[in-house]
Amino acid sequence: MSTGTAQEPRTTELAKAYEHRDVEGRWYRVWMERGYFHGDENDTTRPPFSIVLPPPNVTGSLHLGHALTATLQDILIRWKKMSGFNTLWLPGTDHAGIATQMVVEKELVKTEGKSRHDLGRPEFLKRVWAWKERFGSRIGEQHQALGASLDWERERFTMDEGLSRAVREVFVTLYEQGLIYREKTLINWCPRCHTALSDLEVNHEEGHKGELWSFAYPLSDGSGEVVVATTRPETMLGDTAVAVHPDDERYKAIVGKMVRHPITGREFPVIADSILVDPAFGTGAVKVTPAHDFNDFEVGKRHGLPAITVIGLDGKMNTNAGPLVDQDRFEARKNVKKIIAELGLDRESKPHVLPLGRCQRCETVLEPMLSWQWFVKIAPLAQPAIEAVEQGKTRFIPEQWTNTYMAWMRNIHDWCISRQLWWGHQIPAWYCPDGHVTVAREAPQACSTCGSATLRQEEDVLDTWFSSSLWPFSTMGWPEKTRTLQTFYPTSVMETGHDIIFFWVARMMMMGIHFMGEVPFRTVYLHPMVRDEKGQKMSKTKGNVIDPLVITEQYGADALRFTLAALTAQGRDIKLAKERIEGYRAFANKLWNATRFTLMNLSGFTVGLDPHKAARTAADRWILARLQRAVNETVEALDGFHFNEAANTVYQFVWRELCDWYIELSKEALYGDDAEKKIAAQAILVHCLETSYRLLHPMMPFITEELWNTLAAQVGGRWGDSLMTAAYPKPGPVDEDAERSFNPVIGVIEAIRNIRGEMNVPFKTPLADVEVGALEQSAHATVAQEKGRIERLSNATVAIVAAGRAPTKRGGSAVAVGEGFELRVGLAGAIDLAAESARIDKELSKVEQDLTGIERKLANPSFVERAPAEVVEKDRARSEELRDKRRKLEAHRAMLQEAEGTMETPNPAAETITPTAQVAETPPPEAPAAAPDTGETTPPQGEAETARQPKARRAPAKKAAKPARKAAKPAKKAPAAKKAAKPAKKVARKAAKPARAAKKTATRGAKKTAARGAKKVAKPAKKMARKPARKTAAKRGR
RNA sequence: GGGCGGAUAGCUCAGCGGUAGAGCAUCGCCCUUACAAGGCGAGGGUCGCAGGUUCGAAACCUGCUCCGCCCACCA
């Protein structure tokens, strides 16, 4: 963290590399001091946009899942704020009942060797509060390090006074409405945590390998026995019936008879129950233990059977278990089997796979336990919550979660809300000595039934999720009718992990609708889980938790945030690898250096110049168009919660287009004498950067704020107080013509670079003889205009032939045929005919391949008939283009073959090739090596042969080896039906460089533009078709 | 037992009817005065398997195989 005091940012020259430690940390305080984080409940001019932060456990510390939550929400909040919304992002923490209590208990044992019982409830609670005070602030610090623009003035805690009041209000109201009741019934009990749990807190272990053990109950009348099976033998001590199916002929005779318990001696009946018993399973007879099995409990109710509890709350057998009293339930299991075996009543044992309920927190096998508990009657609350989603009042993103939510809501059981813990909201119910219950908002003076003044408050506390379920409105001051509620409820977005859709989201829906009469949020965006590199969920128990602060310190908060955003695609979990973060840290550095470059080239900068009006060159107009497209796509992506697309769009623009292309292109103007072009380039650079900062700010708040201010100061003016309050770039029409018309320039530069690479001519060696031709009128004009830039970026001297004319044919040249141009690079003596031959061949085979596919399609009458006209038209044009390209390439190849032929027998015709004089004049660095080559032996026949020629040419051996290696491949592929048609040789050489290069750079604009001719017509159509749909969908929800 | 995801380049993942993409890794060439946390170029894919729909399928449908997750009171 920096100690800087940056009220005013530095305006000195930027450091050579971006150091996040020097920048982050300064800005957060500035933002906070200026009150930017505050949501204004009295603002009626701007539309509200609110999010409540899912409250982390107060004693916990943030992991990467939290960092993701904070990042995505901050992106939304900052974006909306910049887009003119009155934003509120409300922070807080959760008391996390059982989790916190256990942490403190453990600590207590460790440090003082005491249990909570040793301290007593009041003292223990004091300790928990102290713990909370000590560690609670950690969460805040972590969020601040991440740059989260949370409104700290409104920070809440689920057990603070206001929220506790809300909890009591809700409890009492629901009680009064008959929606909360107390009942002695079977619940899931954790013998270790010593508390009841809700259904959701039960983890079902799948496929637990258990045992199905059967034994016989002797009939009391001595007429025989009935064999039953169980996976939990110890529960037989609490059996109060044996059930059979009423239609089961085998047992008809014994229904109504009594059996005698072989251990306790109790007698109980054989009953008939068609719901419980599946005659096909096991023996068709079932032992019934109403006090320890959910099914049996129902049977007990149906048949009026007694429920005998044999296992105590601590998991040990109680006095009802006769001889097994005080034994642990698992020990008792063994002993019951032993005793029964000794009695000769055991019958069978076989392995049995069964689901096993375990405590979510401590993994202990749960015990169904009969006890008094408080419940929320859920059906009346669930129904409206179902309807709200059906009616689209709240929608889920990704949509698939709607089903999950619905399925759960429709099968929901009553919610057990009482917990036998100390840490939490103590249930506002009081008992008088007569056992009457008084439920009240504040401690009552007397029993509401009998008036007794002797009252004892219910000791149980509420499930921690009870208070969380009120979070969207309790944090805004409910039950008071506050301005905050009025302005910011319902919240705009609930953004959280899908793991708590039931625990939290569903319950907030129910409570919000019930108490506010309105859904708590319009959109639920459920983000993926962050997993470790192995794909495992990060959890404290697994020990694979990564502290975001460690990452932040190492790579910077911006890098972490951007990485998380870039990886947040809908529908898949995030496996976070360090390399990814490193990559995006490099991106931050790139942005830094792009700014640094600009700052170094601002002399003569003209303040107030409109970049669009100033634009002088095709390159200028191109980058401005690309910028606008990036803006459009980013906004659209954010609008649809496609964080990865937003991140990637900006990344591609800044790095690939602005830095790799425009900055390089702009050097021509910046270093040149044309003042007009120079100030235009400066204005455009500044404009692109400034816009990029704004685009990027929600994702990378620190570095963008720093650079924005630095650049503003350097260009002689302030753009505003802070980037945080600047306006987000607005979508608008894209100058597609500007995008398109620049493509030949990019194509030409890439083609030259490609030839350099393939021919092994280093960049520093100038190419003196480059000709560009076959340009149509408009392309010709552009290329001519951009000649200087082309030359700079390819380090070549370029001649442009008249529009429509091909470059002159000349030997000793490499040739590239791109979309809309043809290029010849004279390599003088440096030409490696074998390499060039191979290169052309490779290209030709690619053309051939593409052509074959397209022609086959076009030859198919049903395609021509049934495919959309534009698709057919596109393919026709493409086909034409490919044929043209093939023609040109073949011509070039013929020439190469001729040249190679001449090598075999040097003849006068060789003069048409590079004159030797030229070789002498402009020898590329390695050219001399080529000279002795001439007149070698071995007459190559075709170019393939040539390629394989191992002759010791100047061309390194590997070059020759390459095609050979590739040639091996087709053998593998040949079987593939689709490709079988082509000559194997051609299949082998697939890569067509210019095509590839053009595709790559033609940059996304070109792709998306319905360009003339064969260019990307289809793709844009697809994209357009998809995106607007998404957009409207997104809008509907608001 | 129900349900939901996933399977695409060596790795991590986008794309989800119309010419297979990114980042990282790999290979080659460059310390070109913004950036070596860099630049330029290249290689690399029967888009899990089998059927089907379609003029056209990585994408849609059916089945299957493997992963992962959620829900579930069959003794």
Short mmCIF file of C-alpha atoms (C1' of nucleotides) in Angstrom, two decimals, chain A residues 16 18 204 206 229 276 278 281 286 295 352 354 502 571-572 575 580 585-586 589-590 593-594 596-597 655-656 659-660 663-664 667 671 753-754 758 763-764 860 862-863 866-868 874 878 969 991 993 996 999 1016 1022 1026, chain B residues 1-2 4-9 12-24 28-46 54-59 68-75:
data_model
loop_
_atom_site.label_atom_id
_atom_site.label_comp_id
_atom_site.label_asym_id
_atom_site.label_seq_id
_atom_site.Cartn_x
_atom_site.Cartn_y
_atom_site.Cartn_z
CA LYS A 16 8.47 2.68 -16.94
CA TYR A 18 3.07 -0.09 -13.79
CA HIS A 204 -26.81 -36.29 1.76
CA GLU A 206 -24.46 -40.48 -1.75
CA ALA A 229 -34.53 -55.70 7.84
CA LEU A 276 -44.78 -47.43 4.04
CA ASP A 278 -43.15 -52.06 -0.55
CA PHE A 281 -38.39 -54.95 -0.98
CA VAL A 286 -40.80 -53.43 8.06
CA ASN A 295 -41.30 -42.51 7.55
CA HIS A 352 -26.46 -52.19 1.15
CA LEU A 354 -27.85 -46.09 1.22
CA PHE A 502 -32.30 -22.04 -1.42
CA GLY A 571 -22.79 -21.51 -16.93
CA ARG A 572 -19.38 -22.64 -15.97
CA LYS A 575 -10.89 -22.52 -12.21
CA ARG A 580 -4.33 -15.91 -15.94
CA ARG A 585 -1.59 -7.77 -14.87
CA ALA A 586 0.35 -7.46 -18.10
CA ASN A 589 0.89 -2.60 -17.72
CA LYS A 590 0.00 -2.33 -21.36
CA ASN A 593 2.55 2.13 -21.22
CA ALA A 594 0.13 3.18 -23.90
CA ARG A 596 3.15 6.68 -21.19
CA PHE A 597 3.75 6.65 -24.90
CA TRP A 655 -4.26 -4.18 -26.69
CA ARG A 656 -4.82 -5.58 -30.14
CA CYS A 659 -1.73 -0.56 -29.00
CA ASP A 660 -0.73 -3.04 -31.65
CA ILE A 663 -0.15 3.47 -31.76
CA GLU A 664 2.22 2.00 -34.28
CA LYS A 667 4.04 7.20 -35.10
CA TYR A 671 7.14 11.88 -35.63
CA ARG A 753 5.30 -9.29 -42.28
CA ASN A 754 4.26 -12.80 -43.04
CA GLU A 758 8.53 -17.12 -43.58
CA PHE A 763 12.50 -6.61 -39.41
CA LYS A 764 15.54 -4.42 -39.34
CA ASN A 860 -25.94 -28.74 -54.75
CA SER A 862 -31.05 -27.80 -52.87
CA PHE A 863 -28.55 -25.51 -51.26
CA ARG A 866 -33.27 -23.45 -50.05
CA ALA A 867 -30.53 -21.52 -48.37
CA PRO A 868 -31.17 -17.84 -47.86
CA LYS A 874 -21.94 -14.72 -50.23
CA ARG A 878 -16.32 -16.07 -52.05
CA LYS A 969 -0.19 -35.91 -41.23
CA ALA A 991 -2.56 -23.16 -43.47
CA LYS A 993 -1.45 -17.49 -44.24
CA ARG A 996 -5.51 -16.44 -41.73
CA LYS A 999 -9.00 -13.02 -40.71
CA LYS A 1016 -18.06 -11.94 -43.31
CA LYS A 1022 -25.59 -14.21 -36.61
CA ARG A 1026 -28.37 -13.01 -31.16
"C1'" G B 1 -34.24 -42.48 -7.45
"C1'" G B 2 -35.11 -37.52 -9.79
"C1'" C B 4 -29.02 -29.69 -13.80
"C1'" G B 5 -24.29 -28.56 -15.87
"C1'" G B 6 -19.88 -29.98 -18.62
"C1'" A B 7 -16.96 -32.82 -22.57
"C1'" U B 8 -13.98 -27.68 -28.50
"C1'" A B 9 -6.01 -26.58 -29.68
"C1'" U B 12 -7.89 -23.05 -18.92
"C1'" C B 13 -12.02 -21.81 -21.48
"C1'" A B 14 -15.30 -18.56 -25.28
"C1'" G B 15 -18.48 -19.65 -29.40
"C1'" C B 16 -24.11 -22.52 -29.51
"C1'" G B 17 -27.41 -23.28 -37.27
"C1'" G B 18 -23.87 -20.68 -42.29
"C1'" U B 19 -15.54 -20.31 -43.84
"C1'" A B 20 -13.25 -23.53 -35.94
"C1'" G B 21 -11.70 -18.74 -31.65
"C1'" A B 22 -9.03 -16.39 -27.20
"C1'" G B 23 -5.49 -16.41 -23.18
"C1'" C B 24 -1.51 -19.22 -21.52
"C1'" G B 28 11.05 -19.17 -35.16
"C1'" C B 29 12.83 -14.08 -35.64
"C1'" C B 30 13.53 -9.38 -33.05
"C1'" C B 31 16.38 -5.70 -26.71
"C1'" U B 32 12.42 -1.61 -33.79
"C1'" U B 33 13.61 5.04 -28.84
"C1'" A B 34 5.52 3.16 -24.77
"C1'" C B 35 5.84 -1.59 -22.83
"C1'" A B 36 10.93 -8.12 -22.86
"C1'" A B 37 4.94 -7.98 -17.79
"C1'" G B 38 7.13 -6.47 -24.93
"C1'" G B 39 6.95 -6.84 -30.74
"C1'" C B 40 6.43 -9.73 -35.39
"C1'" G B 41 5.50 -14.39 -37.46
"C1'" A B 42 4.32 -19.72 -37.22
"C1'" G B 43 2.62 -24.55 -35.68
"C1'" G B 44 -1.36 -26.97 -33.23
"C1'" G B 45 -8.41 -29.13 -33.55
"C1'" U B 46 -12.44 -36.38 -37.04
"C1'" U B 54 -31.50 -29.60 -42.03
"C1'" C B 55 -29.45 -27.30 -48.35
"C1'" G B 56 -25.94 -26.88 -44.19
"C1'" A B 57 -24.70 -29.13 -37.30
"C1'" A B 58 -19.34 -27.84 -32.74
"C1'" A B 59 -24.15 -25.61 -32.24
"C1'" G B 68 -18.98 -32.41 -11.82
"C1'" C B 69 -23.02 -30.49 -9.05
"C1'" C B 70 -27.99 -30.14 -6.84
"C1'" C B 71 -32.32 -32.41 -4.87
"C1'" A B 72 -34.43 -37.02 -2.40
"C1'" C B 73 -37.55 -40.08 4.54
"C1'" C B 74 -37.44 -46.84 0.58
"C1'" A B 75 -36.72 -50.28 5.43
#
